[in-house]
Amino acid sequence: MATGAMNPVKALSDATPRPYWLDDPSRPEALPALVGDEYCDLLVVGGGYTGLWTALNAKERDPGRDVVLIEGQESGWAASGRNGGFCAASLTHGWANGRARWPAELTALEELGHRNLDGLEAALARHGIDCDYERTGEIDVATAPHQVHELKEAAEEADSLGVRGHVFLDRDAVRAEVDSPTFLAGLWNRRGVAMLHPARLAWGLKRACLALGVRIYEHTPGTELSSRSAGVAVRTPYGRVFARHAALGTNAFPSLVKRLRPYIAPVYDYALMTEPLTPEQLASVGWQRRQGLSDSANHFHYFRLTADRRILWGGYDIVYRYGGGVRAEYDHHPATYRRLAGHFFRCFPQLEGVRFSHTWGGAIDTCSRFSAFFGTAHRGRVAYAMGFTGLGVGATRFGADVMLDLLGGKRTERTELEMVRSKPLPFPPEPVRSVGIGITQWAMTRADANGGRRNFWLKAMDRAGLGFDS
């Protein structure tokens, strides 16, 4: 468990059950709900990253385009304000997943991903968005012997494929970066990942959209989508929006295009945030370059430093609820908080006595290929991007551009990608879905305990192109 006689659960006793990122005095006031009818060129449904980037990029492409955005709660309230703040260049949930699914496009996908991250960074500067952005990179750490071999192979393969910026770190080298007795090796992606404050990114995008003339209505969920002769209409609780085109950024929430719902399995991910570390506590860990970290298990942790020297510690459990509902009561899971607290002090025993200030969770729009998919509906008048599977902080900007390309009827280097033109396999209906996810969870746990060896079930899932991750 942890060092000495300390009970890790005691470190949770004063924790606020609220996302740390959203518990911020700079959080903007909510905007009024839509009452009555609205008319526009482009309606964006969803005020998370996907919707906000779509609205912003649409106005930057064509300042005269009339854009309306509706959000069911407040902008950045859901996954965009609850994630770990890892902003990756990868569009494919890592180059290994991209190589397995689109080997002929891997070079193009890597290049587009890095261009997207560069473009995101430029947009932050252009619009004056202060979200504690730091391009520090990320280290995947090995905590079991078989993972050391896997990271060495990954580094060699990345080099052979021309994937730049990956450096293998042996035990001493990785512990010189971040010191934990559990770290056996690491693979440092030095150029492809940035750390940021996720909620401030969403709020900054909201301000930028408003400054460019986007009309945003919050506490305004879209409840029904229908075609009209000149476009589409979306009904809301107190009105309607009539638009030539619509872009859907609802992700883990049920899509207004019902045929898309089987492609998403909402899963819940949970995180802890520590109190600020003292200079002495931080020195005991090292971490001077402030990289993001994650371990290499199937049930993995992700962790990073905030601007005010806190440690975010999340992941491990991937909780699916029967029926795939997204509900407020699922946002907290004490059993996972207990487990995460124990794992934290096992990783960093030198931090015994540190307390946690916040605990929270949220839904992830998991799909079976671990990376976003795209398409159109209603005779090309509606576009969607969904299924980011926990890698949406950066990739949602790419998804926004794909949707705008599709709605414009443009053939671009993005829309010509097989990744964009193909779909993942849908998840089966209940109860088969829950049974399958349960067996997969069990098999992943067994693989972690057995040197990474994947059993017949996981191998069959691999061959079928099905997966389950966060």
Tab-separated table of C-alpha atoms in Angstrom:
chain	number	residue	atom	x	y	z
A	1	MET	CA	0.000	0.000	0.000
A	2	ALA	CA	1.941	3.043	1.204
A	3	THR	CA	4.935	3.681	3.395
A	4	GLY	CA	4.991	3.292	7.165
A	5	ALA	CA	1.722	3.135	9.046
A	6	MET	CA	0.029	5.837	7.013
A	7	ASN	CA	-3.474	5.106	5.750
A	8	PRO	CA	-3.679	6.687	2.260
A	9	VAL	CA	-7.422	7.198	2.620
A	10	LYS	CA	-6.817	9.773	5.359
A	11	ALA	CA	-5.260	11.998	2.714
A	12	LEU	CA	-8.738	12.230	1.144
A	13	SER	CA	-10.542	13.429	4.259
A	14	ASP	CA	-10.561	17.136	3.359
A	15	ALA	CA	-10.885	16.750	-0.413
A	16	THR	CA	-13.548	18.793	-2.164
A	17	PRO	CA	-15.702	16.617	-4.462
A	18	ARG	CA	-15.426	19.013	-7.395
A	19	PRO	CA	-13.142	19.235	-10.456
A	20	TYR	CA	-10.090	21.269	-9.464
A	21	TRP	CA	-9.972	23.013	-12.851
A	22	LEU	CA	-13.567	24.257	-12.558
A	23	ASP	CA	-13.071	25.389	-8.950
A	24	ASP	CA	-11.441	28.580	-10.189
A	25	PRO	CA	-12.267	32.229	-9.429
A	26	SER	CA	-11.690	33.104	-13.080
A	27	ARG	CA	-14.603	30.886	-14.156
A	28	PRO	CA	-16.862	33.056	-16.333
A	29	GLU	CA	-20.515	33.665	-15.634
A	30	ALA	CA	-22.968	31.488	-17.512
A	31	LEU	CA	-24.606	33.031	-20.560
A	32	PRO	CA	-28.420	33.185	-20.890
A	33	ALA	CA	-30.414	30.335	-22.397
A	34	LEU	CA	-32.020	30.594	-25.810
A	35	VAL	CA	-35.654	31.706	-25.696
A	36	GLY	CA	-37.520	31.822	-28.996
A	37	ASP	CA	-36.215	31.114	-32.483
A	38	GLU	CA	-32.752	31.784	-33.904
A	39	TYR	CA	-31.499	31.709	-37.491
A	40	CYS	CA	-27.893	31.257	-38.605
A	41	ASP	CA	-25.566	29.849	-41.237
A	42	LEU	CA	-23.914	27.352	-38.890
A	43	LEU	CA	-25.251	25.886	-35.664
A	44	VAL	CA	-22.720	24.252	-33.355
A	45	VAL	CA	-24.158	21.869	-30.757
A	46	GLY	CA	-21.921	21.463	-27.715
A	47	GLY	CA	-19.751	23.929	-25.835
A	48	GLY	CA	-16.753	21.705	-25.151
A	49	TYR	CA	-13.524	21.766	-27.125
A	50	THR	CA	-15.051	20.223	-30.250
A	51	GLY	CA	-17.826	22.789	-30.483
A	52	LEU	CA	-15.746	25.781	-29.426
A	53	TRP	CA	-12.953	25.053	-31.911
A	54	THR	CA	-15.546	24.535	-34.641
A	55	ALA	CA	-17.211	27.877	-33.964
A	56	LEU	CA	-13.881	29.701	-33.687
A	57	ASN	CA	-12.355	28.151	-36.815
A	58	ALA	CA	-15.547	28.766	-38.775
A	59	LYS	CA	-15.369	32.487	-37.985
A	60	GLU	CA	-11.662	32.629	-38.759
A	61	ARG	CA	-12.240	30.967	-42.125
A	62	ASP	CA	-15.156	33.253	-42.950
A	63	PRO	CA	-15.725	36.239	-40.634
A	64	GLY	CA	-19.073	36.888	-42.330
A	65	ARG	CA	-20.472	33.463	-41.446
A	66	ASP	CA	-23.277	33.717	-38.896
A	67	VAL	CA	-22.537	31.153	-36.158
A	68	VAL	CA	-24.639	30.115	-33.158
A	69	LEU	CA	-23.429	27.700	-30.460
A	70	ILE	CA	-25.700	26.020	-27.924
A	71	GLU	CA	-24.499	24.205	-24.803
A	72	GLY	CA	-26.596	22.089	-22.449
A	73	GLN	CA	-24.823	23.264	-19.292
A	74	GLU	CA	-21.908	25.741	-19.381
A	75	SER	CA	-19.010	25.869	-21.816
A	76	GLY	CA	-16.215	23.562	-20.685
A	77	TRP	CA	-18.383	21.978	-18.011
A	78	ALA	CA	-18.038	18.337	-19.105
A	79	ALA	CA	-14.919	16.475	-20.301
A	80	SER	CA	-13.269	19.691	-21.489
A	81	GLY	CA	-13.098	21.003	-17.936
A	82	ARG	CA	-12.385	17.697	-16.176
A	83	ASN	CA	-9.511	16.091	-18.073
A	84	GLY	CA	-5.853	15.898	-17.113
A	85	GLY	CA	-4.705	18.716	-19.370
A	86	PHE	CA	-2.481	16.554	-21.621
A	87	CYS	CA	-2.581	18.172	-25.072
A	88	ALA	CA	-1.051	15.730	-27.559
A	89	ALA	CA	-0.104	16.085	-31.197
A	90	SER	CA	-1.269	12.522	-31.861
A	91	LEU	CA	-4.563	12.171	-33.711
A	92	THR	CA	-4.609	8.380	-33.341
A	93	HIS	CA	-4.200	7.760	-29.597
A	94	GLY	CA	-0.483	7.207	-30.072
A	95	TRP	CA	1.501	6.304	-33.142
A	96	ALA	CA	1.375	2.564	-32.320
A	97	ASN	CA	-2.424	2.578	-32.630
A	98	GLY	CA	-2.130	4.629	-35.815
A	99	ARG	CA	0.402	2.194	-37.279
A	100	ALA	CA	-1.848	-0.776	-36.473
A	101	ARG	CA	-4.907	0.780	-38.122
A	102	TRP	CA	-3.624	3.085	-40.886
A	103	PRO	CA	-0.007	2.091	-41.628
A	104	ALA	CA	0.008	3.690	-45.082
A	105	GLU	CA	-1.097	7.009	-43.597
A	106	LEU	CA	1.043	7.071	-40.487
A	107	THR	CA	3.543	9.624	-41.811
A	108	ALA	CA	0.753	11.938	-42.947
A	109	LEU	CA	-1.175	11.510	-39.705
A	110	GLU	CA	1.904	12.302	-37.620
A	111	GLU	CA	2.632	15.395	-39.704
A	112	LEU	CA	-0.969	16.610	-39.561
A	113	GLY	CA	-1.013	16.026	-35.812
A	114	HIS	CA	2.070	18.130	-35.219
A	115	ARG	CA	0.770	20.850	-37.524
A	116	ASN	CA	-2.477	20.810	-35.560
A	117	LEU	CA	-0.624	21.211	-32.251
A	118	ASP	CA	1.445	24.053	-33.730
A	119	GLY	CA	-1.775	25.658	-34.966
A	120	LEU	CA	-3.377	25.306	-31.546
A	121	GLU	CA	-0.366	26.971	-29.940
A	122	ALA	CA	-0.555	29.812	-32.462
A	123	ALA	CA	-4.288	30.258	-31.798
A	124	LEU	CA	-3.636	30.628	-28.069
A	125	ALA	CA	-1.187	33.433	-28.797
A	126	ARG	CA	-3.428	35.051	-31.425
A	127	HIS	CA	-6.441	35.201	-29.109
A	128	GLY	CA	-4.540	35.876	-25.895
A	129	ILE	CA	-5.703	32.654	-24.212
A	130	ASP	CA	-3.803	32.105	-20.951
A	131	CYS	CA	-4.215	28.456	-19.990
A	132	ASP	CA	-0.797	27.644	-18.450
A	133	TYR	CA	0.331	26.111	-21.745
A	134	GLU	CA	3.736	24.356	-21.488
A	135	ARG	CA	5.147	22.167	-24.270
A	136	THR	CA	6.984	19.843	-21.921
A	137	GLY	CA	6.457	16.468	-23.575
A	138	GLU	CA	5.301	13.281	-21.877
A	139	ILE	CA	7.130	10.273	-20.452
A	140	ASP	CA	5.608	6.791	-20.641
A	141	VAL	CA	7.131	4.945	-17.693
A	142	ALA	CA	7.695	1.232	-17.188
A	143	THR	CA	6.728	-0.095	-13.775
A	144	ALA	CA	7.077	-3.814	-14.624
A	145	PRO	CA	10.015	-5.627	-16.284
A	146	HIS	CA	8.126	-6.564	-19.456
A	147	GLN	CA	7.266	-2.922	-20.017
A	148	VAL	CA	10.967	-1.985	-20.195
A	149	HIS	CA	11.357	-4.251	-23.220
A	150	GLU	CA	8.178	-2.837	-24.761
A	151	LEU	CA	9.411	0.748	-24.388
A	152	LYS	CA	12.794	-0.133	-25.935
A	153	GLU	CA	11.039	-1.720	-28.900
A	154	ALA	CA	8.726	1.283	-29.219
A	155	ALA	CA	11.683	3.683	-29.270
A	156	GLU	CA	13.455	1.631	-31.961
A	157	GLU	CA	10.306	1.338	-34.051
A	158	ALA	CA	9.523	5.045	-33.770
A	159	ASP	CA	13.045	5.810	-34.997
A	160	SER	CA	12.748	3.369	-37.914
A	161	LEU	CA	9.417	4.898	-38.955
A	162	GLY	CA	10.757	8.430	-38.766
A	163	VAL	CA	8.569	9.378	-35.794
A	164	ARG	CA	10.730	12.086	-34.261
A	165	GLY	CA	11.388	13.182	-30.721
A	166	HIS	CA	11.129	9.870	-28.805
A	167	VAL	CA	13.994	9.177	-26.370
A	168	PHE	CA	14.394	5.977	-24.349
A	169	LEU	CA	15.403	6.523	-20.704
A	170	ASP	CA	16.882	3.729	-18.604
A	171	ARG	CA	16.135	3.427	-14.886
A	172	ASP	CA	18.662	6.001	-13.759
A	173	ALA	CA	17.770	8.438	-16.538
A	174	VAL	CA	14.044	8.344	-15.914
A	175	ARG	CA	14.495	8.711	-12.162
A	176	ALA	CA	16.734	11.693	-12.802
A	177	GLU	CA	13.725	13.321	-14.475
A	178	VAL	CA	11.065	12.225	-11.961
A	179	ASP	CA	12.040	10.127	-8.969
A	180	SER	CA	9.895	7.136	-8.050
A	181	PRO	CA	11.098	3.760	-6.810
A	182	THR	CA	8.517	2.169	-9.105
A	183	PHE	CA	10.061	3.546	-12.336
A	184	LEU	CA	12.199	1.078	-14.286
A	185	ALA	CA	12.505	2.945	-17.602
A	186	GLY	CA	10.768	5.587	-19.672
A	187	LEU	CA	10.042	6.728	-23.210
A	188	TRP	CA	10.030	10.506	-23.461
A	189	ASN	CA	8.006	12.068	-26.266
A	190	ARG	CA	9.840	15.380	-26.149
A	191	ARG	CA	7.987	17.428	-28.766
A	192	GLY	CA	4.504	16.042	-29.168
A	193	VAL	CA	2.707	16.834	-25.901
A	194	ALA	CA	1.935	20.016	-23.974
A	195	MET	CA	0.445	20.519	-20.523
A	196	LEU	CA	-2.293	23.084	-19.931
A	197	HIS	CA	-5.169	24.150	-17.663
A	198	PRO	CA	-8.100	22.493	-19.469
A	199	ALA	CA	-10.935	24.649	-18.135
A	200	ARG	CA	-9.090	27.887	-18.869
A	201	LEU	CA	-8.566	26.671	-22.410
A	202	ALA	CA	-12.329	26.182	-22.797
A	203	TRP	CA	-13.113	29.544	-21.214
A	204	GLY	CA	-10.523	31.252	-23.392
A	205	LEU	CA	-12.028	29.700	-26.522
A	206	LYS	CA	-15.459	30.873	-25.372
A	207	ARG	CA	-14.210	34.451	-24.998
A	208	ALA	CA	-12.511	34.291	-28.387
A	209	CYS	CA	-15.708	33.037	-30.035
A	210	LEU	CA	-17.752	35.822	-28.478
A	211	ALA	CA	-15.185	38.413	-29.591
A	212	LEU	CA	-15.548	37.198	-33.188
A	213	GLY	CA	-19.334	37.447	-33.068
A	214	VAL	CA	-20.436	33.892	-32.262
A	215	ARG	CA	-23.748	33.917	-30.394
A	216	ILE	CA	-23.516	31.439	-27.500
A	217	TYR	CA	-26.489	30.171	-25.505
A	218	GLU	CA	-25.787	28.111	-22.394
A	219	HIS	CA	-28.172	25.899	-20.425
A	220	THR	CA	-29.647	25.199	-23.856
A	221	PRO	CA	-29.487	21.501	-24.773
A	222	GLY	CA	-30.426	20.404	-28.261
A	223	THR	CA	-33.277	17.938	-27.897
A	224	GLU	CA	-34.259	17.092	-31.475
A	225	LEU	CA	-32.705	17.490	-34.924
A	226	SER	CA	-34.694	17.534	-38.147
A	227	SER	CA	-34.186	18.460	-41.798
A	228	ARG	CA	-35.783	21.476	-43.425
A	229	SER	CA	-35.902	22.501	-47.070
A	230	ALA	CA	-33.177	25.102	-46.549
A	231	GLY	CA	-31.161	23.283	-43.904
A	232	VAL	CA	-31.811	21.830	-40.449
A	233	ALA	CA	-33.662	22.723	-37.278
A	234	VAL	CA	-32.716	21.890	-33.699
A	235	ARG	CA	-35.288	22.120	-30.969
A	236	THR	CA	-34.284	23.333	-27.500
A	237	PRO	CA	-36.309	23.544	-24.260
A	238	TYR	CA	-37.457	27.131	-24.943
A	239	GLY	CA	-36.987	27.603	-28.667
A	240	ARG	CA	-35.532	26.410	-31.954
A	241	VAL	CA	-32.484	27.118	-34.101
A	242	PHE	CA	-32.803	27.076	-37.891
A	243	ALA	CA	-29.486	26.742	-39.716
A	244	ARG	CA	-28.089	25.946	-43.149
A	245	HIS	CA	-25.607	23.553	-41.526
A	246	ALA	CA	-24.973	22.034	-38.104
A	247	ALA	CA	-21.848	20.625	-36.465
A	248	LEU	CA	-22.285	18.193	-33.577
A	249	GLY	CA	-19.783	18.181	-30.718
A	250	THR	CA	-21.742	16.254	-28.094
A	251	ASN	CA	-19.208	13.389	-27.816
A	252	ALA	CA	-20.050	11.215	-24.754
A	253	PHE	CA	-23.637	12.473	-24.629
A	254	PRO	CA	-26.307	10.835	-26.817
A	255	SER	CA	-25.967	12.092	-30.375
A	256	LEU	CA	-28.828	13.931	-32.067
A	257	VAL	CA	-28.135	11.528	-34.961
A	258	LYS	CA	-29.459	8.380	-33.331
A	259	ARG	CA	-27.713	5.911	-35.643
A	260	LEU	CA	-24.378	7.084	-34.204
A	261	ARG	CA	-25.171	6.169	-30.615
A	262	PRO	CA	-23.953	2.522	-30.800
A	263	TYR	CA	-20.476	3.747	-31.754
A	264	ILE	CA	-19.874	5.355	-28.348
A	265	ALA	CA	-19.544	3.696	-24.939
A	266	PRO	CA	-19.358	6.429	-22.270
A	267	VAL	CA	-16.857	5.412	-19.629
A	268	TYR	CA	-15.979	7.219	-16.431
A	269	ASP	CA	-12.465	8.259	-15.506
A	270	TYR	CA	-11.485	9.662	-12.092
A	271	ALA	CA	-8.747	11.889	-10.726
A	272	LEU	CA	-7.259	13.295	-7.533
A	273	MET	CA	-5.466	16.618	-7.045
A	274	THR	CA	-3.004	17.194	-4.219
A	275	GLU	CA	-2.548	20.327	-2.214
A	276	PRO	CA	0.393	22.488	-3.434
A	277	LEU	CA	3.725	20.841	-2.732
A	278	THR	CA	6.305	22.655	-0.641
A	279	PRO	CA	9.663	23.355	-2.314
A	280	GLU	CA	11.162	20.543	-0.222
A	281	GLN	CA	8.475	18.067	-1.260
A	282	LEU	CA	8.876	18.958	-4.920
A	283	ALA	CA	12.668	18.643	-4.641
A	284	SER	CA	12.234	15.107	-3.280
A	285	VAL	CA	10.489	14.146	-6.516
A	286	GLY	CA	12.582	16.174	-8.950
A	287	TRP	CA	10.333	16.833	-11.952
A	288	GLN	CA	12.090	20.054	-12.888
A	289	ARG	CA	11.062	19.856	-16.571
A	290	ARG	CA	7.394	19.403	-15.642
A	291	GLN	CA	6.656	16.646	-18.157
A	292	GLY	CA	3.383	14.795	-18.143
A	293	LEU	CA	3.689	11.127	-17.213
A	294	SER	CA	1.708	7.947	-17.644
A	295	ASP	CA	2.570	4.366	-16.890
A	296	SER	CA	2.485	1.581	-19.445
A	297	ALA	CA	-0.044	-0.838	-17.959
A	298	ASN	CA	-3.412	-1.603	-19.530
A	299	HIS	CA	-4.950	-0.054	-16.430
A	300	PHE	CA	-2.723	3.005	-16.462
A	301	HIS	CA	-2.277	6.147	-14.398
A	302	TYR	CA	-1.611	9.618	-15.790
A	303	PHE	CA	-0.068	12.352	-13.675
A	304	ARG	CA	1.338	15.844	-14.051
A	305	LEU	CA	2.255	19.034	-12.210
A	306	THR	CA	0.050	22.111	-12.239
A	307	ALA	CA	1.297	25.687	-12.417
A	308	ASP	CA	0.874	25.995	-8.620
A	309	ARG	CA	2.927	22.824	-7.890
A	310	ARG	CA	0.067	20.388	-7.290
A	311	ILE	CA	0.123	16.836	-8.629
A	312	LEU	CA	-2.857	15.566	-10.583
A	313	TRP	CA	-3.125	11.767	-10.308
A	314	GLY	CA	-5.783	9.995	-12.355
A	315	GLY	CA	-6.769	6.983	-14.386
A	316	TYR	CA	-6.436	3.254	-13.633
A	317	ASP	CA	-10.135	2.389	-13.316
A	318	ILE	CA	-12.291	2.551	-16.448
A	319	VAL	CA	-15.886	2.450	-15.199
A	320	TYR	CA	-18.708	1.609	-17.584
A	321	ARG	CA	-22.307	1.725	-16.351
A	322	TYR	CA	-24.908	-0.655	-17.728
A	323	GLY	CA	-26.854	1.056	-20.490
A	324	GLY	CA	-24.189	3.654	-21.185
A	325	GLY	CA	-25.870	6.504	-19.333
A	326	VAL	CA	-24.207	9.841	-18.598
A	327	ARG	CA	-25.439	11.056	-15.210
A	328	ALA	CA	-24.276	13.454	-12.514
A	329	GLU	CA	-24.325	10.716	-9.860
A	330	TYR	CA	-21.613	8.863	-11.798
A	331	ASP	CA	-19.171	11.778	-11.418
A	332	HIS	CA	-17.822	10.400	-8.145
A	333	HIS	CA	-16.594	6.913	-7.236
A	334	PRO	CA	-15.128	6.624	-3.713
A	335	ALA	CA	-13.795	3.120	-4.333
A	336	THR	CA	-11.655	4.489	-7.164
A	337	TYR	CA	-10.517	7.454	-5.060
A	338	ARG	CA	-9.330	5.028	-2.356
A	339	ARG	CA	-7.489	2.938	-4.922
A	340	LEU	CA	-5.867	5.956	-6.549
A	341	ALA	CA	-4.720	7.341	-3.190
A	342	GLY	CA	-2.988	4.058	-2.354
A	343	HIS	CA	-1.322	3.933	-5.762
A	344	PHE	CA	-0.148	7.548	-5.437
A	345	PHE	CA	1.787	6.933	-2.236
A	346	ARG	CA	3.205	3.694	-3.598
A	347	CYS	CA	4.578	5.682	-6.522
A	348	PHE	CA	5.804	8.591	-4.391
A	349	PRO	CA	6.461	7.330	-0.843
A	350	GLN	CA	8.604	10.424	-0.221
A	351	LEU	CA	5.376	12.469	-0.306
A	352	GLU	CA	3.811	10.775	2.719
A	353	GLY	CA	1.748	13.381	4.532
A	354	VAL	CA	0.600	15.217	1.393
A	355	ARG	CA	-3.176	15.604	1.276
A	356	PHE	CA	-5.612	15.695	-1.603
A	357	SER	CA	-7.625	18.845	-2.169
A	358	HIS	CA	-10.050	17.729	-4.925
A	359	THR	CA	-11.615	14.530	-6.258
A	360	TRP	CA	-13.742	14.212	-9.395
A	361	GLY	CA	-14.670	12.184	-12.421
A	362	GLY	CA	-16.298	12.538	-15.801
A	363	ALA	CA	-17.415	10.710	-18.923
A	364	ILE	CA	-15.144	9.894	-21.881
A	365	ASP	CA	-16.527	9.230	-25.381
A	366	THR	CA	-14.838	5.876	-25.951
A	367	CYS	CA	-15.024	4.220	-29.351
A	368	SER	CA	-13.672	0.848	-30.428
A	369	ARG	CA	-10.690	2.195	-32.365
A	370	PHE	CA	-9.515	4.618	-29.601
A	371	SER	CA	-9.495	7.669	-31.874
A	372	ALA	CA	-12.055	10.025	-33.331
A	373	PHE	CA	-14.297	9.292	-36.289
A	374	PHE	CA	-16.136	11.700	-38.544
A	375	GLY	CA	-18.950	11.946	-41.036
A	376	THR	CA	-22.082	13.685	-42.236
A	377	ALA	CA	-25.832	13.174	-41.965
A	378	HIS	CA	-29.032	14.818	-43.205
A	379	ARG	CA	-27.818	14.984	-46.830
A	380	GLY	CA	-24.502	16.548	-45.897
A	381	ARG	CA	-26.010	19.381	-43.868
A	382	VAL	CA	-24.847	17.946	-40.517
A	383	ALA	CA	-21.286	16.969	-39.619
A	384	TYR	CA	-19.986	15.177	-36.546
A	385	ALA	CA	-16.676	14.381	-34.854
A	386	MET	CA	-16.742	12.024	-31.880
A	387	GLY	CA	-15.021	9.096	-30.168
A	388	PHE	CA	-11.825	10.888	-29.071
A	389	THR	CA	-11.373	8.309	-26.271
A	390	GLY	CA	-9.540	10.530	-23.826
A	391	LEU	CA	-7.271	12.193	-26.394
A	392	GLY	CA	-9.400	15.176	-27.318
A	393	VAL	CA	-7.608	18.169	-25.844
A	394	GLY	CA	-5.614	18.662	-29.037
A	395	ALA	CA	-7.362	16.383	-31.520
A	396	THR	CA	-10.709	18.189	-31.196
A	397	ARG	CA	-9.227	21.142	-33.086
A	398	PHE	CA	-8.392	18.778	-35.963
A	399	GLY	CA	-11.922	17.338	-35.705
A	400	ALA	CA	-13.367	20.831	-35.981
A	401	ASP	CA	-11.460	21.427	-39.219
A	402	VAL	CA	-12.611	18.075	-40.595
A	403	MET	CA	-16.249	18.972	-39.904
A	404	LEU	CA	-15.897	22.358	-41.565
A	405	ASP	CA	-14.241	20.744	-44.596
A	406	LEU	CA	-17.065	18.202	-44.851
A	407	LEU	CA	-19.791	20.819	-44.527
A	408	GLY	CA	-18.075	22.916	-47.180
A	409	GLY	CA	-17.941	19.949	-49.543
A	410	LYS	CA	-14.186	20.344	-49.822
A	411	ARG	CA	-11.726	17.609	-50.720
A	412	THR	CA	-8.750	18.332	-48.500
A	413	GLU	CA	-5.776	16.399	-47.206
A	414	ARG	CA	-7.882	15.808	-44.098
A	415	THR	CA	-11.034	14.507	-45.810
A	416	GLU	CA	-9.029	12.230	-48.106
A	417	LEU	CA	-7.588	10.291	-45.166
A	418	GLU	CA	-8.773	6.722	-44.690
A	419	MET	CA	-8.924	7.560	-40.983
A	420	VAL	CA	-11.522	10.227	-41.777
A	421	ARG	CA	-13.429	8.185	-44.358
A	422	SER	CA	-13.700	5.030	-42.221
A	423	LYS	CA	-15.716	4.212	-39.112
A	424	PRO	CA	-14.931	2.090	-36.067
A	425	LEU	CA	-16.954	-0.990	-35.322
A	426	PRO	CA	-20.018	-0.210	-33.182
A	427	PHE	CA	-20.361	-1.647	-29.722
A	428	PRO	CA	-22.991	-4.401	-29.406
A	429	PRO	CA	-26.317	-3.699	-27.654
A	430	GLU	CA	-26.954	-4.499	-24.018
A	431	PRO	CA	-26.566	-6.872	-22.273
A	432	VAL	CA	-23.835	-8.113	-24.638
A	433	ARG	CA	-22.040	-4.761	-24.399
A	434	SER	CA	-21.710	-4.890	-20.595
A	435	VAL	CA	-20.697	-8.553	-20.617
A	436	GLY	CA	-18.065	-7.913	-23.298
A	437	ILE	CA	-16.665	-4.870	-21.502
A	438	GLY	CA	-16.556	-6.827	-18.243
A	439	ILE	CA	-14.627	-9.703	-19.835
A	440	THR	CA	-12.257	-7.231	-21.493
A	441	GLN	CA	-11.607	-5.461	-18.190
A	442	TRP	CA	-10.832	-8.799	-16.545
A	443	ALA	CA	-8.534	-9.821	-19.405
A	444	MET	CA	-6.659	-6.510	-19.257
A	445	THR	CA	-6.112	-6.929	-15.532
A	446	ARG	CA	-4.837	-10.468	-16.108
A	447	ALA	CA	-2.443	-9.250	-18.804
A	448	ASP	CA	-1.009	-6.629	-16.440
A	449	ALA	CA	-0.407	-9.342	-13.837
A	450	ASN	CA	1.086	-11.826	-16.329
A	451	GLY	CA	3.920	-9.940	-17.975
A	452	GLY	CA	1.698	-8.264	-20.553
A	453	ARG	CA	0.663	-11.554	-22.160
A	454	ARG	CA	-2.655	-11.090	-23.919
A	455	ASN	CA	-5.073	-13.998	-23.631
A	456	PHE	CA	-7.307	-15.458	-26.346
A	457	TRP	CA	-10.054	-12.891	-25.703
A	458	LEU	CA	-7.791	-9.872	-26.143
A	459	LYS	CA	-6.121	-11.383	-29.202
A	460	ALA	CA	-9.536	-12.016	-30.737
A	461	MET	CA	-10.539	-8.429	-30.005
A	462	ASP	CA	-7.317	-7.229	-31.659
A	463	ARG	CA	-8.016	-9.286	-34.791
A	464	ALA	CA	-11.584	-7.967	-34.964
A	465	GLY	CA	-10.445	-4.360	-34.616
A	466	LEU	CA	-12.379	-3.910	-31.391
A	467	GLY	CA	-10.922	-2.346	-28.297
A	468	PHE	CA	-11.820	-0.749	-25.009
A	469	ASP	CA	-9.736	1.989	-23.457
A	470	SER	CA	-9.845	5.509	-22.025
